[in-house]
Amino acid sequence: MTGTVLVTGGSGYIAGFAIRQLLDAGWQVRTTLRHPAREAVLRPLLGGDGESLRFFTADLTADAGWAEAMAGCTHVAHVASPFSTSAPRHEDDLIVPAREGVLRALRFARQAGVTRFVQTSSVAAIAYGHGKGVHRFTEADWTDLAGADVYAYVKSKTLAERAARDWVAAEGGCLEFVSINPAAVLGPVWNDDFSPSIEVVRQLLAGLLPGCPDLGFGIVDVRDVADLHVRALTAPGIAGERFIASGPFCKLIDVARVLKARMPDAARKVPTRRLPDWLVRVAARFNPMIRQIVGELGNVRDADAGHALAVLGWQTRPVEDSIVDCARSLIERGIVKV
Ligand code: NAP
């Protein structure tokens, strides 16, 4: 089954792979950009022609352009949301566009008669505020915003998914809503403006880290996340559901070891010693980015993707391939010099 789908944020990492897979499957694809001038660079990378892939200008923070982008669409993959490596000056810089943006997209989708709306949420809306230690999460879990480990991005994703679900329950009518909740997304980068999730591999490969802090995350491949979006757009009987998109939980040192083992020459600068926690805490006093994640030291937030596997027949590739393909693409694109 195909139709006409709007993928929001066509400049984004996940959106790019989703657009390419949807075009390959025969969908008519529309996408939004904040800055229309970027179409010239993005179109050749995304594929499709003027008929199968159309660009519209729209920002999450304003109504302009959304009605035009949604007109004639049967489906929406709402992927765009603010995502940054640096801590925002104010948490509302992330929260407001994330929450208002999904509500705006939902409103215009309902007006246009869209039947299925898939929101790219995050494991951030599931796995925070539950205390330190080792946890295994499912779709039944929600981030507790009162938790000490909840930072601005985590809040933005939790509040946006909550707001979307509340709106759909109250005003959605026939519009079906599904969320995809990915862990840290790795895999090949497709343009030079890559996602913050790639920073881990970039910094390891470029030798920017003196060692590996005791941090970890579930890893999932961008190609598999895109595939899960495509499945969630059309699978029958899943309205209201959440689907975790995650592979295994890996520590930073595991990622480093994969790079060293699979591409020893290119990974010359990759550190494979663990940084002691006390040193990371000292660094956090001076570096706001480290401060955001210092509470993560030692935590295991493992998210169970069994629901997507069972209900949507989703499969994931080996995590080692996602790490290596990510590193290779960073080198091939000249983003990291080794
Ligand atoms: P990305 O490459 O940074 O993409 C983010 C997209 O959102 C970009 O297209 C960006 O447009 C757009 N955007 C941001 N603020 C906007 C605004 N005010 N108006 C319109 N568009 C705006 O990151 P990504 O990894 O593909 O992330 C896509 C989605 O997946 C996000 O919802 C993110 O929270 C979610 N997610 C990502 C991961 C991960 O590890 N990558 C994990 C879980 C969930 P510009 O190019 O104009 O900035």
Tab-separated table of N, CA, C and O in Angstrom, residues 265-331:
chain	number	residue	atom	x	y	z
A	265	ASP	N	43.251	0.811	10.874
A	265	ASP	CA	44.044	1.934	10.367
A	265	ASP	C	43.323	3.257	10.607
A	265	ASP	O	43.893	4.216	11.137
A	266	ALA	N	42.052	3.285	10.210
A	266	ALA	CA	41.274	4.529	10.342
A	266	ALA	C	41.016	4.879	11.802
A	266	ALA	O	40.817	6.051	12.141
A	267	ALA	N	41.031	3.855	12.675
A	267	ALA	CA	40.670	4.097	14.079
A	267	ALA	C	41.901	4.310	14.964
A	267	ALA	O	41.834	4.116	16.180
A	268	ARG	N	42.991	4.773	14.341
A	268	ARG	CA	44.230	4.950	15.114
A	268	ARG	C	44.047	5.859	16.325
A	268	ARG	O	44.629	5.650	17.373
A	269	LYS	N	43.210	6.906	16.164
A	269	LYS	CA	43.084	7.879	17.266
A	269	LYS	C	41.988	7.511	18.269
A	269	LYS	O	41.733	8.244	19.212
A	270	VAL	N	41.308	6.393	18.036
A	270	VAL	CA	40.185	6.021	18.916
A	270	VAL	C	40.725	5.498	20.245
A	270	VAL	O	41.536	4.568	20.258
A	271	PRO	N	40.292	6.094	21.360
A	271	PRO	CA	40.809	5.630	22.656
A	271	PRO	C	40.074	4.372	23.117
A	271	PRO	O	38.877	4.239	22.880
A	272	THR	N	40.793	3.464	23.770
A	272	THR	CA	40.104	2.275	24.293
A	272	THR	C	40.355	2.111	25.790
A	272	THR	O	40.222	1.029	26.331
A	273	ARG	N	40.720	3.209	26.442
A	273	ARG	CA	40.802	3.106	27.914
A	273	ARG	C	39.608	3.846	28.496
A	273	ARG	O	39.112	4.813	27.896
A	274	ARG	N	39.173	3.374	29.667
A	274	ARG	CA	38.013	3.999	30.318
A	274	ARG	C	38.441	5.221	31.084
A	274	ARG	O	39.463	5.200	31.773
A	275	LEU	N	37.681	6.298	30.972
A	275	LEU	CA	37.961	7.493	31.768
A	275	LEU	C	37.345	7.304	33.146
A	275	LEU	O	36.167	6.952	33.245
A	276	PRO	N	38.106	7.541	34.191
A	276	PRO	CA	37.507	7.395	35.527
A	276	PRO	C	36.365	8.406	35.739
A	276	PRO	O	36.425	9.528	35.226
A	277	ASP	N	35.358	7.983	36.479
A	277	ASP	CA	34.186	8.842	36.691
A	277	ASP	C	34.577	10.195	37.307
A	277	ASP	O	34.019	11.232	36.947
A	278	TRP	N	35.547	10.189	38.236
A	278	TRP	CA	35.893	11.455	38.909
A	278	TRP	C	36.392	12.487	37.904
A	278	TRP	O	36.090	13.672	38.003
A	279	LEU	N	37.097	11.994	36.878
A	279	LEU	CA	37.660	12.913	35.880
A	279	LEU	C	36.542	13.525	35.027
A	279	LEU	O	36.551	14.709	34.701
A	280	VAL	N	35.548	12.689	34.696
A	280	VAL	CA	34.418	13.182	33.910
A	280	VAL	C	33.657	14.241	34.726
A	280	VAL	O	33.224	15.271	34.202
A	281	ARG	N	33.527	14.002	36.025
A	281	ARG	CA	32.801	14.965	36.880
A	281	ARG	C	33.546	16.297	36.950
A	281	ARG	O	32.924	17.352	36.948
A	282	VAL	N	34.861	16.230	36.999
A	282	VAL	CA	35.647	17.480	37.016
A	282	VAL	C	35.440	18.218	35.683
A	282	VAL	O	35.171	19.419	35.643
A	283	ALA	N	35.511	17.464	34.563
A	283	ALA	CA	35.339	18.082	33.237
A	283	ALA	C	33.956	18.714	33.115
A	283	ALA	O	33.795	19.768	32.485
A	284	ALA	N	32.968	18.115	33.773
A	284	ALA	CA	31.593	18.626	33.673
A	284	ALA	C	31.458	20.014	34.286
A	284	ALA	O	30.599	20.798	33.901
A	285	ARG	N	32.333	20.326	35.240
A	285	ARG	CA	32.269	21.662	35.867
A	285	ARG	C	32.568	22.758	34.851
A	285	ARG	O	32.097	23.870	34.957
A	286	PHE	N	33.366	22.417	33.851
A	286	PHE	CA	33.799	23.426	32.879
A	286	PHE	C	33.076	23.311	31.541
A	286	PHE	O	33.105	24.242	30.741
A	287	ASN	N	32.471	22.167	31.260
A	287	ASN	CA	31.910	21.931	29.926
A	287	ASN	C	30.403	21.625	30.032
A	287	ASN	O	30.009	20.578	30.545
A	288	PRO	N	29.556	22.561	29.547
A	288	PRO	CA	28.106	22.379	29.703
A	288	PRO	C	27.580	21.128	29.009
A	288	PRO	O	26.603	20.519	29.458
A	289	MET	N	28.234	20.705	27.893
A	289	MET	CA	27.765	19.509	27.196
A	289	MET	C	27.986	18.261	28.074
A	289	MET	O	27.118	17.407	28.201
A	290	ILE	N	29.155	18.208	28.714
A	290	ILE	CA	29.436	17.073	29.606
A	290	ILE	C	28.511	17.136	30.835
A	290	ILE	O	28.040	16.120	31.336
A	291	ARG	N	28.241	18.390	31.280
A	291	ARG	CA	27.361	18.552	32.452
A	291	ARG	C	25.989	17.922	32.202
A	291	ARG	O	25.367	17.372	33.089
A	292	GLN	N	25.522	18.007	30.959
A	292	GLN	CA	24.198	17.467	30.634
A	292	GLN	C	24.136	15.957	30.843
A	292	GLN	O	23.085	15.409	31.124
A	293	ILE	N	25.284	15.286	30.652
A	293	ILE	CA	25.222	13.815	30.654
A	293	ILE	C	25.990	13.170	31.823
A	293	ILE	O	26.036	11.946	31.917
A	294	VAL	N	26.521	14.011	32.698
A	294	VAL	CA	27.366	13.431	33.757
A	294	VAL	C	26.540	12.530	34.686
A	294	VAL	O	27.046	11.519	35.199
A	295	GLY	N	25.275	12.824	34.836
A	295	GLY	CA	24.407	11.988	35.667
A	295	GLY	C	24.188	10.608	35.071
A	295	GLY	O	23.682	9.700	35.733
A	296	GLU	N	24.577	10.452	33.804
A	296	GLU	CA	24.387	9.176	33.101
A	296	GLU	C	25.442	8.136	33.447
A	296	GLU	O	25.299	6.964	33.083
A	297	LEU	N	26.531	8.581	34.096
A	297	LEU	CA	27.657	7.667	34.323
A	297	LEU	C	27.182	6.378	34.988
A	297	LEU	O	26.502	6.418	36.018
A	298	GLY	N	27.517	5.268	34.384
A	298	GLY	CA	27.198	3.965	34.976
A	298	GLY	C	25.791	3.468	34.689
A	298	GLY	O	25.466	2.316	34.943
A	299	ASN	N	24.921	4.325	34.156
A	299	ASN	CA	23.529	3.898	33.933
A	299	ASN	C	23.405	2.937	32.750
A	299	ASN	O	24.155	3.037	31.782
A	300	VAL	N	22.443	2.066	32.817
A	300	VAL	CA	22.075	1.230	31.671
A	300	VAL	C	20.592	1.458	31.404
A	300	VAL	O	19.751	1.146	32.242
A	301	ARG	N	20.312	2.078	30.254
A	301	ARG	CA	18.910	2.286	29.854
A	301	ARG	C	18.669	1.422	28.618
A	301	ARG	O	18.863	1.886	27.504
A	302	ASP	N	18.297	0.212	28.855
A	302	ASP	CA	18.104	-0.729	27.759
A	302	ASP	C	16.625	-0.690	27.381
A	302	ASP	O	15.765	-0.789	28.252
A	303	ALA	N	16.342	-0.533	26.106
A	303	ALA	CA	14.938	-0.461	25.684
A	303	ALA	C	14.619	-1.657	24.802
A	303	ALA	O	15.361	-1.978	23.875
A	304	ASP	N	13.511	-2.295	25.085
A	304	ASP	CA	13.144	-3.572	24.458
A	304	ASP	C	12.329	-3.312	23.189
A	304	ASP	O	11.215	-2.787	23.253
A	305	ALA	N	12.870	-3.709	22.052
A	305	ALA	CA	12.177	-3.464	20.776
A	305	ALA	C	11.323	-4.659	20.349
A	305	ALA	O	10.902	-4.737	19.194
A	306	GLY	N	11.044	-5.554	21.274
A	306	GLY	CA	10.295	-6.772	20.935
A	306	GLY	C	8.931	-6.489	20.306
A	306	GLY	O	8.458	-7.270	19.468
A	307	HIS	N	8.314	-5.378	20.693
A	307	HIS	CA	6.976	-5.068	20.166
A	307	HIS	C	7.030	-4.815	18.656
A	307	HIS	O	6.200	-5.337	17.896
A	308	ALA	N	8.025	-4.039	18.211
A	308	ALA	CA	8.158	-3.764	16.766
A	308	ALA	C	8.495	-5.043	16.008
A	308	ALA	O	8.013	-5.267	14.891
A	309	LEU	N	9.318	-5.876	16.624
A	309	LEU	CA	9.686	-7.141	15.971
A	309	LEU	C	8.449	-8.029	15.805
A	309	LEU	O	8.208	-8.593	14.737
A	310	ALA	N	7.651	-8.117	16.879
A	310	ALA	CA	6.510	-9.043	16.870
A	310	ALA	C	5.361	-8.516	16.006
A	310	ALA	O	4.761	-9.264	15.233
A	311	VAL	N	5.055	-7.235	16.130
A	311	VAL	CA	3.838	-6.700	15.485
A	311	VAL	C	4.105	-6.242	14.051
A	311	VAL	O	3.258	-6.403	13.171
A	312	LEU	N	5.274	-5.666	13.820
A	312	LEU	CA	5.543	-5.080	12.498
A	312	LEU	C	6.551	-5.897	11.685
A	312	LEU	O	6.915	-5.500	10.574
A	313	GLY	N	7.006	-7.015	12.232
A	313	GLY	CA	7.968	-7.847	11.498
A	313	GLY	C	9.283	-7.125	11.251
A	313	GLY	O	10.017	-7.438	10.315
A	314	TRP	N	9.573	-6.155	12.122
A	314	TRP	CA	10.782	-5.326	11.964
A	314	TRP	C	12.024	-6.135	12.330
A	314	TRP	O	11.962	-7.003	13.194
A	315	GLN	N	13.131	-5.851	11.640
A	315	GLN	CA	14.393	-6.508	11.985
A	315	GLN	C	15.501	-5.468	12.041
A	315	GLN	O	15.412	-4.452	11.349
A	316	THR	N	16.527	-5.759	12.828
A	316	THR	CA	17.652	-4.819	12.900
A	316	THR	C	18.916	-5.507	12.412
A	316	THR	O	19.063	-6.713	12.583
A	317	ARG	N	19.807	-4.716	11.846
A	317	ARG	CA	21.087	-5.289	11.390
A	317	ARG	C	22.069	-5.301	12.567
A	317	ARG	O	21.838	-4.619	13.573
A	318	PRO	N	23.192	-6.004	12.429
A	318	PRO	CA	24.167	-6.044	13.534
A	318	PRO	C	24.668	-4.639	13.874
A	318	PRO	O	24.973	-3.843	12.976
A	319	VAL	N	24.754	-4.347	15.150
A	319	VAL	CA	25.138	-3.009	15.603
A	319	VAL	C	26.554	-2.649	15.134
A	319	VAL	O	26.859	-1.481	14.871
A	320	GLU	N	27.398	-3.667	14.998
A	320	GLU	CA	28.771	-3.400	14.539
A	320	GLU	C	28.739	-2.764	13.143
A	320	GLU	O	29.544	-1.887	12.833
A	321	ASP	N	27.814	-3.213	12.294
A	321	ASP	CA	27.725	-2.655	10.935
A	321	ASP	C	27.291	-1.189	10.981
A	321	ASP	O	27.768	-0.363	10.200
A	322	SER	N	26.380	-0.866	11.895
A	322	SER	CA	25.920	0.526	12.004
A	322	SER	C	27.078	1.437	12.424
A	322	SER	O	27.237	2.548	11.902
A	323	ILE	N	27.890	0.945	13.355
A	323	ILE	CA	29.021	1.745	13.855
A	323	ILE	C	30.053	1.942	12.738
A	323	ILE	O	30.511	3.058	12.472
A	324	VAL	N	30.395	0.850	12.063
A	324	VAL	CA	31.432	0.915	11.032
A	324	VAL	C	30.940	1.711	9.820
A	324	VAL	O	31.678	2.548	9.267
A	325	ASP	N	29.695	1.501	9.408
A	325	ASP	CA	29.175	2.259	8.255
A	325	ASP	C	29.115	3.753	8.572
A	325	ASP	O	29.332	4.601	7.694
A	326	CYS	N	28.829	4.064	9.814
A	326	CYS	CA	28.818	5.468	10.238
A	326	CYS	C	30.233	6.056	10.098
A	326	CYS	O	30.432	7.111	9.478
A	327	ALA	N	31.205	5.345	10.660
A	327	ALA	CA	32.588	5.828	10.618
A	327	ALA	C	33.070	5.964	9.176
A	327	ALA	O	33.664	6.984	8.801
A	328	ARG	N	32.800	4.951	8.344
A	328	ARG	CA	33.264	4.996	6.948
A	328	ARG	C	32.676	6.202	6.229
A	328	ARG	O	33.358	6.891	5.476
A	329	SER	N	31.390	6.466	6.463
A	329	SER	CA	30.745	7.580	5.747
A	329	SER	C	31.323	8.920	6.210
A	329	SER	O	31.464	9.849	5.410
A	330	LEU	N	31.676	9.022	7.481
A	330	LEU	CA	32.272	10.276	7.973
A	330	LEU	C	33.626	10.522	7.310
A	330	LEU	O	33.975	11.655	6.983
A	331	ILE	N	34.350	9.434	7.087
A	331	ILE	CA	35.663	9.564	6.431
A	331	ILE	C	35.457	9.873	4.941
A	331	ILE	O	36.082	10.783	4.393
